[in-house]
Amino acid sequence: MIRFTNTLSGAKEPFVPLVPGEVKLYTCGPTVYDEAHIGNYRAYMFEDLLKRFLKYSGFRVTHVMNITDVDDKTIRGANAKGVGLEEYTAPFIRAFHEGLAVLRIEPADVYPRATAHIPDMVRIIKGLLEKGVAYRKDGSIYFKISRFPDYGRLSKFDLSELRPSGRIESDEYEKESIQDFALWKAPKEGDPVWETEIGPGRPGWHIECSAMSARYLGQPFDIHCGGVDNIFPHHENEIAQSEAFAGRPFVNYWLHCHHLIVDGEKMSKSKGNFYTIPDLVQTRGIDPMALRLLLVSTHYRKVLNFTFEALDQAAAGLRRIRDFLFELETRAFPAGSSPEIALLLVDTRAKFDEGLADDLNISISLTALFELIRRVNVLIKEDRLAAGDAIAVAAYVYSLDGVLGIMPPRPGERDLPAELRAKVEAREKARKARDFSLADKIRKELAAAGVVLEDTKDGVRWKIVRTSGGS
Ligand code: AMP
Ligand code: ZN
């Protein structure tokens, strides 16, 4: 049985989707006012692990991730640059998709943009006005939180004990300023304006996700995710809007990942303490799969402290897996297979699956995988592994790629591109001609392209150490 910690109840609950075998998942996507940093990708990576694990467990997953292309920050950025919203956000949207591909994050089924869903938002706001849950003030429309008795349920505060006063216009605010929040903002100098049934203006941030989730997933749906900083006010407000409008529950399971921090502080644009994927992969030559393993390997409900040392450790873990597969594939083993290995695989699979099923406890799963590698390596050293065992173990390890997304390409998927193959041959020629400086130069060029050579008594072997994106 799969269990997740539901922020709504604060407890670990068995996961039961609304429709057996199907999961509807909504994850808050990027606000495209700047390039995403690896803190943002930590959230996307946790959601990727969640989705991959659900699929690995046999569920069909429909995943929607919105793109916030109109809010306070995007408008501010576009105005500062003197361009329209669309022109301003386009490069950030492109960079975001590139980042996902580099980290092998599986794409969502839909990436709806806020600016393309204004009529959906207007429909909800209109309904809230009709129900008397929203009101107009100076051309803007606000949600009246005192009309929604459940307000505070997600972020765990008791509205009856607080005295919220006044209204808040800003999309982001702290718990200390619990107030009626803006659903629709009156036209302002420099703001984009939509002429709509509820008047001219532009949407607040929170209504965007209520509208886009309902459009693609209906209401209620199964799982809604984001970082812990989204709990208040963003997700609290989404619940208020959607439930007050539709008169039924919004989401069954809320899963939130903790922050990625550097030097004890949340990585964020405003603090200037951030790295982007190009900073790490292109500038520093970091293997994107090591970054993936690092981001995925800390439990999502724990703070992830980003250090280059931790990145080195992830790279070492990745190397262990790759070297292990390489041994299994390239060594000559005696024929046959053993029941001991079959049992070891059953045991590993059980531990691996149980770990992730227990609120995505990835540490247990990775420990099971590394323990398998350790034990099989001992057998290899002692010449006790048979060819059938090697095939079975390699097949199992590759099968985990669906959920982990860090494995090298399988044999057959990894033909070297012609120009690299030519380089391997040129190096062999140089070596045979005893031109070691040329051979060495070519070896370095290959290494830079992610291909590592190993000279054995049977000739040269090569392996690809980069599997994705980071050329
Ligand atoms: P934003 O683009 O600011 O709306 O953030 C997009 C997603 O990244 C949200 O789910 C945030 O909660 C998440 N996020 C932002 N900063 C961090 C961080 N340092 N660590 C983890 N998640 C973050
Ligand atoms: Zn959202």
PDB file of C-alpha atoms in Angstrom, residues 101-205:
ATOM      1  CA  ALA A 101      14.911  18.014 -20.335  1.00  0.00           C
ATOM      2  CA  VAL A 102      18.485  18.285 -19.034  1.00  0.00           C
ATOM      3  CA  LEU A 103      17.397  16.789 -15.706  1.00  0.00           C
ATOM      4  CA  ARG A 104      15.268  14.133 -17.405  1.00  0.00           C
ATOM      5  CA  ILE A 105      12.131  15.366 -15.666  1.00  0.00           C
ATOM      6  CA  GLU A 106       9.231  13.792 -17.516  1.00  0.00           C
ATOM      7  CA  PRO A 107       7.074  16.397 -19.203  1.00  0.00           C
ATOM      8  CA  ALA A 108       3.574  17.113 -17.883  1.00  0.00           C
ATOM      9  CA  ASP A 109       0.612  16.289 -20.106  1.00  0.00           C
ATOM     10  CA  VAL A 110      -0.362  19.950 -20.293  1.00  0.00           C
ATOM     11  CA  TYR A 111       1.401  23.201 -19.458  1.00  0.00           C
ATOM     12  CA  PRO A 112      -1.481  25.660 -19.394  1.00  0.00           C
ATOM     13  CA  ARG A 113      -0.589  29.324 -19.321  1.00  0.00           C
ATOM     14  CA  ALA A 114      -2.476  31.737 -17.149  1.00  0.00           C
ATOM     15  CA  THR A 115      -2.867  34.321 -19.931  1.00  0.00           C
ATOM     16  CA  ALA A 116      -4.668  31.729 -22.075  1.00  0.00           C
ATOM     17  CA  HIS A 117      -7.238  30.943 -19.352  1.00  0.00           C
ATOM     18  CA  ILE A 118      -8.649  34.312 -18.342  1.00  0.00           C
ATOM     19  CA  PRO A 119     -12.283  33.332 -19.233  1.00  0.00           C
ATOM     20  CA  ASP A 120     -12.044  30.327 -16.860  1.00  0.00           C
ATOM     21  CA  MET A 121     -10.911  32.632 -14.068  1.00  0.00           C
ATOM     22  CA  VAL A 122     -13.641  35.166 -14.828  1.00  0.00           C
ATOM     23  CA  ARG A 123     -16.270  32.420 -14.617  1.00  0.00           C
ATOM     24  CA  ILE A 124     -15.152  31.446 -11.109  1.00  0.00           C
ATOM     25  CA  ILE A 125     -14.887  35.033  -9.891  1.00  0.00           C
ATOM     26  CA  LYS A 126     -18.347  35.772 -11.252  1.00  0.00           C
ATOM     27  CA  GLY A 127     -19.726  32.764  -9.400  1.00  0.00           C
ATOM     28  CA  LEU A 128     -18.046  33.884  -6.181  1.00  0.00           C
ATOM     29  CA  LEU A 129     -19.571  37.368  -6.561  1.00  0.00           C
ATOM     30  CA  GLU A 130     -23.006  35.847  -7.090  1.00  0.00           C
ATOM     31  CA  LYS A 131     -22.635  33.752  -3.968  1.00  0.00           C
ATOM     32  CA  GLY A 132     -21.614  36.773  -1.929  1.00  0.00           C
ATOM     33  CA  VAL A 133     -18.195  35.245  -1.149  1.00  0.00           C
ATOM     34  CA  ALA A 134     -16.431  37.928  -3.160  1.00  0.00           C
ATOM     35  CA  TYR A 135     -16.947  41.669  -3.231  1.00  0.00           C
ATOM     36  CA  ARG A 136     -15.873  44.669  -5.266  1.00  0.00           C
ATOM     37  CA  LYS A 137     -13.773  47.502  -3.958  1.00  0.00           C
ATOM     38  CA  ASP A 138     -12.256  50.291  -6.067  1.00  0.00           C
ATOM     39  CA  GLY A 139     -12.457  48.287  -9.291  1.00  0.00           C
ATOM     40  CA  SER A 140     -10.814  45.178  -7.798  1.00  0.00           C
ATOM     41  CA  ILE A 141     -12.574  42.039  -6.568  1.00  0.00           C
ATOM     42  CA  TYR A 142     -11.636  40.380  -3.282  1.00  0.00           C
ATOM     43  CA  PHE A 143     -12.370  37.044  -1.665  1.00  0.00           C
ATOM     44  CA  LYS A 144     -14.075  37.493   1.696  1.00  0.00           C
ATOM     45  CA  ILE A 145     -12.293  34.970   3.881  1.00  0.00           C
ATOM     46  CA  SER A 146     -14.797  35.310   6.747  1.00  0.00           C
ATOM     47  CA  ARG A 147     -17.352  33.743   4.396  1.00  0.00           C
ATOM     48  CA  PHE A 148     -15.295  30.573   4.103  1.00  0.00           C
ATOM     49  CA  PRO A 149     -15.262  28.880   7.530  1.00  0.00           C
ATOM     50  CA  ASP A 150     -12.612  26.356   6.477  1.00  0.00           C
ATOM     51  CA  TYR A 151     -10.083  29.085   5.739  1.00  0.00           C
ATOM     52  CA  GLY A 152      -6.819  28.123   7.436  1.00  0.00           C
ATOM     53  CA  ARG A 153      -7.361  24.375   7.342  1.00  0.00           C
ATOM     54  CA  LEU A 154      -4.326  23.682   5.185  1.00  0.00           C
ATOM     55  CA  SER A 155      -1.931  26.048   6.906  1.00  0.00           C
ATOM     56  CA  LYS A 156      -3.357  25.185  10.331  1.00  0.00           C
ATOM     57  CA  PHE A 157      -4.557  28.406  11.810  1.00  0.00           C
ATOM     58  CA  ASP A 158      -7.876  29.109  13.387  1.00  0.00           C
ATOM     59  CA  LEU A 159      -9.606  32.006  11.698  1.00  0.00           C
ATOM     60  CA  SER A 160     -12.016  32.441  14.605  1.00  0.00           C
ATOM     61  CA  GLU A 161      -9.097  33.321  16.856  1.00  0.00           C
ATOM     62  CA  LEU A 162      -7.623  35.818  14.449  1.00  0.00           C
ATOM     63  CA  ARG A 163      -9.000  39.170  13.507  1.00  0.00           C
ATOM     64  CA  PRO A 164      -8.212  39.570   9.868  1.00  0.00           C
ATOM     65  CA  SER A 165      -8.722  43.125   8.794  1.00  0.00           C
ATOM     66  CA  GLY A 166      -8.789  44.877   5.486  1.00  0.00           C
ATOM     67  CA  ARG A 167      -7.627  43.642   2.140  1.00  0.00           C
ATOM     68  CA  ILE A 168      -4.413  42.612   0.525  1.00  0.00           C
ATOM     69  CA  GLU A 169      -3.564  43.370  -3.052  1.00  0.00           C
ATOM     70  CA  SER A 170      -0.209  41.628  -3.318  1.00  0.00           C
ATOM     71  CA  ASP A 171       0.046  38.071  -4.691  1.00  0.00           C
ATOM     72  CA  GLU A 172       2.430  37.011  -1.954  1.00  0.00           C
ATOM     73  CA  TYR A 173       2.187  37.785   1.741  1.00  0.00           C
ATOM     74  CA  GLU A 174       2.977  36.311   5.118  1.00  0.00           C
ATOM     75  CA  LYS A 175       0.678  34.681   7.652  1.00  0.00           C
ATOM     76  CA  GLU A 176       0.822  37.785   9.807  1.00  0.00           C
ATOM     77  CA  SER A 177      -1.229  39.608   7.230  1.00  0.00           C
ATOM     78  CA  ILE A 178      -4.163  37.283   6.786  1.00  0.00           C
ATOM     79  CA  GLN A 179      -6.642  39.415   4.877  1.00  0.00           C
ATOM     80  CA  ASP A 180      -9.195  39.306   2.119  1.00  0.00           C
ATOM     81  CA  PHE A 181      -7.150  38.647  -1.000  1.00  0.00           C
ATOM     82  CA  ALA A 182      -7.467  39.936  -4.549  1.00  0.00           C
ATOM     83  CA  LEU A 183      -9.125  37.707  -7.131  1.00  0.00           C
ATOM     84  CA  TRP A 184      -9.166  40.397  -9.792  1.00  0.00           C
ATOM     85  CA  LYS A 185      -7.095  43.550  -9.841  1.00  0.00           C
ATOM     86  CA  ALA A 186      -8.322  46.902 -11.136  1.00  0.00           C
ATOM     87  CA  PRO A 187      -6.485  48.382 -14.130  1.00  0.00           C
ATOM     88  CA  LYS A 188      -3.358  50.168 -13.093  1.00  0.00           C
ATOM     89  CA  GLU A 189      -0.828  52.205 -15.027  1.00  0.00           C
ATOM     90  CA  GLY A 190       1.548  49.722 -16.676  1.00  0.00           C
ATOM     91  CA  ASP A 191      -0.577  46.626 -16.027  1.00  0.00           C
ATOM     92  CA  PRO A 192      -1.970  44.478 -18.819  1.00  0.00           C
ATOM     93  CA  VAL A 193      -5.757  44.778 -18.911  1.00  0.00           C
ATOM     94  CA  TRP A 194      -8.377  42.262 -20.005  1.00  0.00           C
ATOM     95  CA  GLU A 195     -11.863  43.555 -20.806  1.00  0.00           C
ATOM     96  CA  THR A 196     -14.220  40.976 -19.290  1.00  0.00           C
ATOM     97  CA  GLU A 197     -17.733  40.414 -17.983  1.00  0.00           C
ATOM     98  CA  ILE A 198     -16.603  41.270 -14.463  1.00  0.00           C
ATOM     99  CA  GLY A 199     -14.967  44.471 -15.649  1.00  0.00           C
ATOM    100  CA  PRO A 200     -11.518  45.423 -16.896  1.00  0.00           C
ATOM    101  CA  GLY A 201      -8.447  44.250 -15.022  1.00  0.00           C
ATOM    102  CA  ARG A 202      -6.143  41.303 -14.576  1.00  0.00           C
ATOM    103  CA  PRO A 203      -6.209  38.183 -12.397  1.00  0.00           C
ATOM    104  CA  GLY A 204      -4.560  37.654  -9.019  1.00  0.00           C
ATOM    105  CA  TRP A 205      -2.099  34.767  -8.852  1.00  0.00           C
TER     106      TRP A 205
END
